[in-house]
Amino acid sequence: MSQKTIITIIGARPQFIKCAPLTPPLDSQFNHILIHTGQHYDTAMSDIFFSDLAIRKPDINLDCRSGSHATQTSFMMTQLETIYQKKKPDLIIVFGDTNSTIAGSLAAAKSHIPILHIEAGLRSFDKKMPEEINRICTDHIATLLSCPTKNAVRNLKKEGITKNVFFHGDIMLDAQNHFLKKINLKKSLKIFSTLKIQAQPFALLTLHRPSNVDQKKSLTHIFEALKGYSLPIIFPVHPRTKQKIKEFSINVPNNIYCIDPSGYLDMLQLIYHSCLILTDSGGLQKEAFFSKTPCITLRNTTEWIETLSYKANQLVIDSKNILNKEKLATALKTKPRFSNNTNPFGTGKATQEIVKTIENFLA
Ligand code: UD1
């Protein structure tokens, strides 16, 4: 076992998934400290991921909770700076594009601690998304950059970042392959009897982007467009969206079945059993692709452009941030093409590649 200290920062749902395959090898090879910022804190948003994915208890929880971007980020940075000073890590690992990512990396850069950014190089080219700012800033101060796709490597090159850039593939594919073995896809879903839905097929909907849910107009538009859809739509509701539905007194149409946010294993079941995914989540676009489920993305950009070129995913929000009903209607009719040849997200061995890169760097 190496004497080197590594701190991994996680805080939001997608980061719990990404850290699941990486935590065991890091625990066995290094002095590994797992920090949960507490950005997501509910049982349904946090605890269930730790039990579903068998992730060990974090060593430290900052209990940051909700707040404005500046409040959340500055709170995390202040706490992390003190921890970094005390623990003197040799490397900080951050994932993706959330406020926990930028807080962990900014505090590290200012303390001259090397940073490994997993899921580097993603760009939606929409700076109105908080995630785009978090990605760009993190990539420009990271020491090691682990890219999930070759397109991500090209994006970094265009911004002059070429040193220590690696194409490792997507660690979410490792997680999905691993946890698929833990569930029985042949078993019928309990949710159907709970919701008293007659039978499959069904569509799966998730919404949480501020651009879709923070304005009454955009959220109402989406529900209205889906009102006449012929299939039942199962909708695990993110707390932000739940709050907005209540605040705007929106009546969700009868064909949309609202349920609590799903844990990882239930979500995998829903993804594999659904015949269509409607989402504004980045992670779910990829999970749809991995499972060969057609996807309609309720956004006007995507950082996962590989899914578009395979016609497996279609964007249906126009540049003025309004749902394009014609595009949606066409997308609902289009048969997607899935290529079985090469997977743009790698071979499902990102974890091993990342660990090798860390070993070489810390040797
Ligand atoms: C965050 C990430 C987003 C990621 C998403 C995954 C940022 C800027 N955004 O968005 O990139 O796709 O996580 O889900 O970091 N809330 C609860 N309980 C919780 C967590 C949140 O009630 O456990 C509510 C709070 O009212 C909060 C709101 O949800 O204000 C939004 O949460 P927040 O963590 O700020 O961002 P997300 O929308 O979840």
PDB file of N, CA, C and O in Angstrom, residues 114-149:
ATOM      1  N   PRO A 114      -2.355  18.894  -6.583  1.00  0.00           N
ATOM      2  CA  PRO A 114      -2.755  18.392  -7.905  1.00  0.00           C
ATOM      3  C   PRO A 114      -4.201  17.882  -7.910  1.00  0.00           C
ATOM      4  O   PRO A 114      -4.682  17.350  -6.901  1.00  0.00           O
ATOM      5  N   ILE A 115      -4.855  18.058  -9.056  1.00  0.00           N
ATOM      6  CA  ILE A 115      -6.278  17.688  -9.189  1.00  0.00           C
ATOM      7  C   ILE A 115      -6.437  16.698 -10.340  1.00  0.00           C
ATOM      8  O   ILE A 115      -5.897  16.913 -11.427  1.00  0.00           O
ATOM      9  N   LEU A 116      -7.199  15.636 -10.089  1.00  0.00           N
ATOM     10  CA  LEU A 116      -7.629  14.756 -11.178  1.00  0.00           C
ATOM     11  C   LEU A 116      -9.101  15.031 -11.431  1.00  0.00           C
ATOM     12  O   LEU A 116      -9.930  14.877 -10.524  1.00  0.00           O
ATOM     13  N   HIS A 117      -9.411  15.456 -12.661  1.00  0.00           N
ATOM     14  CA  HIS A 117     -10.813  15.695 -13.012  1.00  0.00           C
ATOM     15  C   HIS A 117     -11.323  14.532 -13.852  1.00  0.00           C
ATOM     16  O   HIS A 117     -10.855  14.302 -14.965  1.00  0.00           O
ATOM     17  N   ILE A 118     -12.284  13.796 -13.289  1.00  0.00           N
ATOM     18  CA  ILE A 118     -12.892  12.679 -14.018  1.00  0.00           C
ATOM     19  C   ILE A 118     -14.155  13.179 -14.701  1.00  0.00           C
ATOM     20  O   ILE A 118     -15.004  13.795 -14.059  1.00  0.00           O
ATOM     21  N   GLU A 119     -14.259  12.915 -15.976  1.00  0.00           N
ATOM     22  CA  GLU A 119     -15.290  13.426 -16.887  1.00  0.00           C
ATOM     23  C   GLU A 119     -14.885  14.829 -17.364  1.00  0.00           C
ATOM     24  O   GLU A 119     -15.688  15.758 -17.434  1.00  0.00           O
ATOM     25  N   ALA A 120     -13.599  14.943 -17.719  1.00  0.00           N
ATOM     26  CA  ALA A 120     -13.073  16.213 -18.224  1.00  0.00           C
ATOM     27  C   ALA A 120     -13.441  16.384 -19.699  1.00  0.00           C
ATOM     28  O   ALA A 120     -13.738  15.417 -20.394  1.00  0.00           O
ATOM     29  N   GLY A 121     -13.429  17.636 -20.152  1.00  0.00           N
ATOM     30  CA  GLY A 121     -13.546  17.931 -21.584  1.00  0.00           C
ATOM     31  C   GLY A 121     -14.959  18.012 -22.135  1.00  0.00           C
ATOM     32  O   GLY A 121     -15.147  18.222 -23.327  1.00  0.00           O
ATOM     33  N   LEU A 122     -15.957  17.871 -21.268  1.00  0.00           N
ATOM     34  CA  LEU A 122     -17.340  17.939 -21.752  1.00  0.00           C
ATOM     35  C   LEU A 122     -17.724  19.401 -21.960  1.00  0.00           C
ATOM     36  O   LEU A 122     -17.381  20.240 -21.131  1.00  0.00           O
ATOM     37  N   ARG A 123     -18.424  19.692 -23.032  1.00  0.00           N
ATOM     38  CA  ARG A 123     -18.883  21.058 -23.291  1.00  0.00           C
ATOM     39  C   ARG A 123     -20.280  21.033 -23.895  1.00  0.00           C
ATOM     40  O   ARG A 123     -20.531  20.291 -24.836  1.00  0.00           O
ATOM     41  N   SER A 124     -21.160  21.890 -23.355  1.00  0.00           N
ATOM     42  CA  SER A 124     -22.469  22.073 -23.992  1.00  0.00           C
ATOM     43  C   SER A 124     -22.441  23.367 -24.805  1.00  0.00           C
ATOM     44  O   SER A 124     -23.352  23.638 -25.565  1.00  0.00           O
ATOM     45  N   PHE A 125     -21.401  24.194 -24.612  1.00  0.00           N
ATOM     46  CA  PHE A 125     -21.245  25.509 -25.245  1.00  0.00           C
ATOM     47  C   PHE A 125     -22.396  26.437 -24.876  1.00  0.00           C
ATOM     48  O   PHE A 125     -22.808  27.275 -25.660  1.00  0.00           O
ATOM     49  N   ASP A 126     -22.928  26.258 -23.691  1.00  0.00           N
ATOM     50  CA  ASP A 126     -23.996  27.113 -23.185  1.00  0.00           C
ATOM     51  C   ASP A 126     -23.580  27.589 -21.794  1.00  0.00           C
ATOM     52  O   ASP A 126     -23.741  26.885 -20.798  1.00  0.00           O
ATOM     53  N   LYS A 127     -23.039  28.827 -21.763  1.00  0.00           N
ATOM     54  CA  LYS A 127     -22.500  29.316 -20.481  1.00  0.00           C
ATOM     55  C   LYS A 127     -23.599  29.735 -19.508  1.00  0.00           C
ATOM     56  O   LYS A 127     -23.305  30.149 -18.384  1.00  0.00           O
ATOM     57  N   LYS A 128     -24.853  29.636 -19.945  1.00  0.00           N
ATOM     58  CA  LYS A 128     -25.933  29.931 -18.989  1.00  0.00           C
ATOM     59  C   LYS A 128     -26.138  28.755 -18.038  1.00  0.00           C
ATOM     60  O   LYS A 128     -26.788  28.884 -17.009  1.00  0.00           O
ATOM     61  N   MET A 129     -25.614  27.588 -18.428  1.00  0.00           N
ATOM     62  CA  MET A 129     -25.725  26.433 -17.527  1.00  0.00           C
ATOM     63  C   MET A 129     -24.636  26.530 -16.465  1.00  0.00           C
ATOM     64  O   MET A 129     -23.453  26.646 -16.816  1.00  0.00           O
ATOM     65  N   PRO A 130     -25.002  26.465 -15.185  1.00  0.00           N
ATOM     66  CA  PRO A 130     -23.954  26.534 -14.148  1.00  0.00           C
ATOM     67  C   PRO A 130     -22.911  25.435 -14.336  1.00  0.00           C
ATOM     68  O   PRO A 130     -21.725  25.634 -14.067  1.00  0.00           O
ATOM     69  N   GLU A 131     -23.366  24.275 -14.855  1.00  0.00           N
ATOM     70  CA  GLU A 131     -22.448  23.138 -15.035  1.00  0.00           C
ATOM     71  C   GLU A 131     -21.355  23.456 -16.046  1.00  0.00           C
ATOM     72  O   GLU A 131     -20.230  22.977 -15.917  1.00  0.00           O
ATOM     73  N   GLU A 132     -21.694  24.264 -17.077  1.00  0.00           N
ATOM     74  CA  GLU A 132     -20.691  24.573 -18.113  1.00  0.00           C
ATOM     75  C   GLU A 132     -19.551  25.404 -17.501  1.00  0.00           C
ATOM     76  O   GLU A 132     -18.377  25.178 -17.782  1.00  0.00           O
ATOM     77  N   ILE A 133     -19.916  26.346 -16.638  1.00  0.00           N
ATOM     78  CA  ILE A 133     -18.903  27.172 -15.958  1.00  0.00           C
ATOM     79  C   ILE A 133     -18.044  26.258 -15.072  1.00  0.00           C
ATOM     80  O   ILE A 133     -16.808  26.354 -15.079  1.00  0.00           O
ATOM     81  N   ASN A 134     -18.702  25.366 -14.348  1.00  0.00           N
ATOM     82  CA  ASN A 134     -17.964  24.452 -13.454  1.00  0.00           C
ATOM     83  C   ASN A 134     -16.998  23.569 -14.233  1.00  0.00           C
ATOM     84  O   ASN A 134     -15.866  23.339 -13.809  1.00  0.00           O
ATOM     85  N   ARG A 135     -17.447  23.092 -15.409  1.00  0.00           N
ATOM     86  CA  ARG A 135     -16.579  22.218 -16.234  1.00  0.00           C
ATOM     87  C   ARG A 135     -15.369  22.970 -16.761  1.00  0.00           C
ATOM     88  O   ARG A 135     -14.239  22.495 -16.655  1.00  0.00           O
ATOM     89  N   ILE A 136     -15.633  24.139 -17.358  1.00  0.00           N
ATOM     90  CA  ILE A 136     -14.547  24.891 -17.992  1.00  0.00           C
ATOM     91  C   ILE A 136     -13.495  25.252 -16.941  1.00  0.00           C
ATOM     92  O   ILE A 136     -12.299  25.023 -17.135  1.00  0.00           O
ATOM     93  N   CYS A 137     -13.941  25.799 -15.818  1.00  0.00           N
ATOM     94  CA  CYS A 137     -12.998  26.239 -14.788  1.00  0.00           C
ATOM     95  C   CYS A 137     -12.209  25.052 -14.245  1.00  0.00           C
ATOM     96  O   CYS A 137     -10.987  25.138 -14.083  1.00  0.00           O
ATOM     97  N   THR A 138     -12.893  23.955 -13.971  1.00  0.00           N
ATOM     98  CA  THR A 138     -12.201  22.782 -13.406  1.00  0.00           C
ATOM     99  C   THR A 138     -11.165  22.253 -14.386  1.00  0.00           C
ATOM    100  O   THR A 138     -10.019  21.962 -14.002  1.00  0.00           O
ATOM    101  N   ASP A 139     -11.530  22.144 -15.661  1.00  0.00           N
ATOM    102  CA  ASP A 139     -10.578  21.630 -16.659  1.00  0.00           C
ATOM    103  C   ASP A 139      -9.319  22.507 -16.749  1.00  0.00           C
ATOM    104  O   ASP A 139      -8.223  22.009 -16.961  1.00  0.00           O
ATOM    105  N   HIS A 140      -9.504  23.823 -16.603  1.00  0.00           N
ATOM    106  CA  HIS A 140      -8.354  24.719 -16.769  1.00  0.00           C
ATOM    107  C   HIS A 140      -7.427  24.752 -15.556  1.00  0.00           C
ATOM    108  O   HIS A 140      -6.339  25.295 -15.643  1.00  0.00           O
ATOM    109  N   ILE A 141      -7.865  24.192 -14.419  1.00  0.00           N
ATOM    110  CA  ILE A 141      -6.952  24.150 -13.265  1.00  0.00           C
ATOM    111  C   ILE A 141      -6.579  22.719 -12.887  1.00  0.00           C
ATOM    112  O   ILE A 141      -5.803  22.506 -11.960  1.00  0.00           O
ATOM    113  N   ALA A 142      -7.124  21.736 -13.628  1.00  0.00           N
ATOM    114  CA  ALA A 142      -6.825  20.335 -13.290  1.00  0.00           C
ATOM    115  C   ALA A 142      -5.425  19.960 -13.755  1.00  0.00           C
ATOM    116  O   ALA A 142      -4.890  20.530 -14.720  1.00  0.00           O
ATOM    117  N   THR A 143      -4.835  18.997 -13.042  1.00  0.00           N
ATOM    118  CA  THR A 143      -3.494  18.513 -13.377  1.00  0.00           C
ATOM    119  C   THR A 143      -3.602  17.312 -14.310  1.00  0.00           C
ATOM    120  O   THR A 143      -2.847  17.191 -15.277  1.00  0.00           O
ATOM    121  N   LEU A 144      -4.532  16.398 -13.968  1.00  0.00           N
ATOM    122  CA  LEU A 144      -4.771  15.207 -14.774  1.00  0.00           C
ATOM    123  C   LEU A 144      -6.214  15.273 -15.260  1.00  0.00           C
ATOM    124  O   LEU A 144      -7.116  15.559 -14.469  1.00  0.00           O
ATOM    125  N   LEU A 145      -6.428  14.983 -16.558  1.00  0.00           N
ATOM    126  CA  LEU A 145      -7.779  15.099 -17.094  1.00  0.00           C
ATOM    127  C   LEU A 145      -8.212  13.779 -17.717  1.00  0.00           C
ATOM    128  O   LEU A 145      -7.622  13.328 -18.708  1.00  0.00           O
ATOM    129  N   SER A 146      -9.210  13.163 -17.106  1.00  0.00           N
ATOM    130  CA  SER A 146      -9.696  11.861 -17.555  1.00  0.00           C
ATOM    131  C   SER A 146     -10.962  12.075 -18.397  1.00  0.00           C
ATOM    132  O   SER A 146     -11.998  12.489 -17.883  1.00  0.00           O
ATOM    133  N   CYS A 147     -10.837  11.811 -19.706  1.00  0.00           N
ATOM    134  CA  CYS A 147     -11.956  12.093 -20.627  1.00  0.00           C
ATOM    135  C   CYS A 147     -12.781  10.830 -20.883  1.00  0.00           C
ATOM    136  O   CYS A 147     -12.224   9.762 -21.121  1.00  0.00           O
ATOM    137  N   PRO A 148     -14.119  10.979 -20.901  1.00  0.00           N
ATOM    138  CA  PRO A 148     -14.972   9.815 -21.172  1.00  0.00           C
ATOM    139  C   PRO A 148     -15.116   9.497 -22.657  1.00  0.00           C
ATOM    140  O   PRO A 148     -15.502   8.390 -23.012  1.00  0.00           O
ATOM    141  N   THR A 149     -14.837  10.490 -23.517  1.00  0.00           N
ATOM    142  CA  THR A 149     -14.984  10.281 -24.969  1.00  0.00           C
ATOM    143  C   THR A 149     -13.811  10.959 -25.697  1.00  0.00           C
ATOM    144  O   THR A 149     -13.145  11.836 -25.130  1.00  0.00           O
TER     145      THR A 149
END
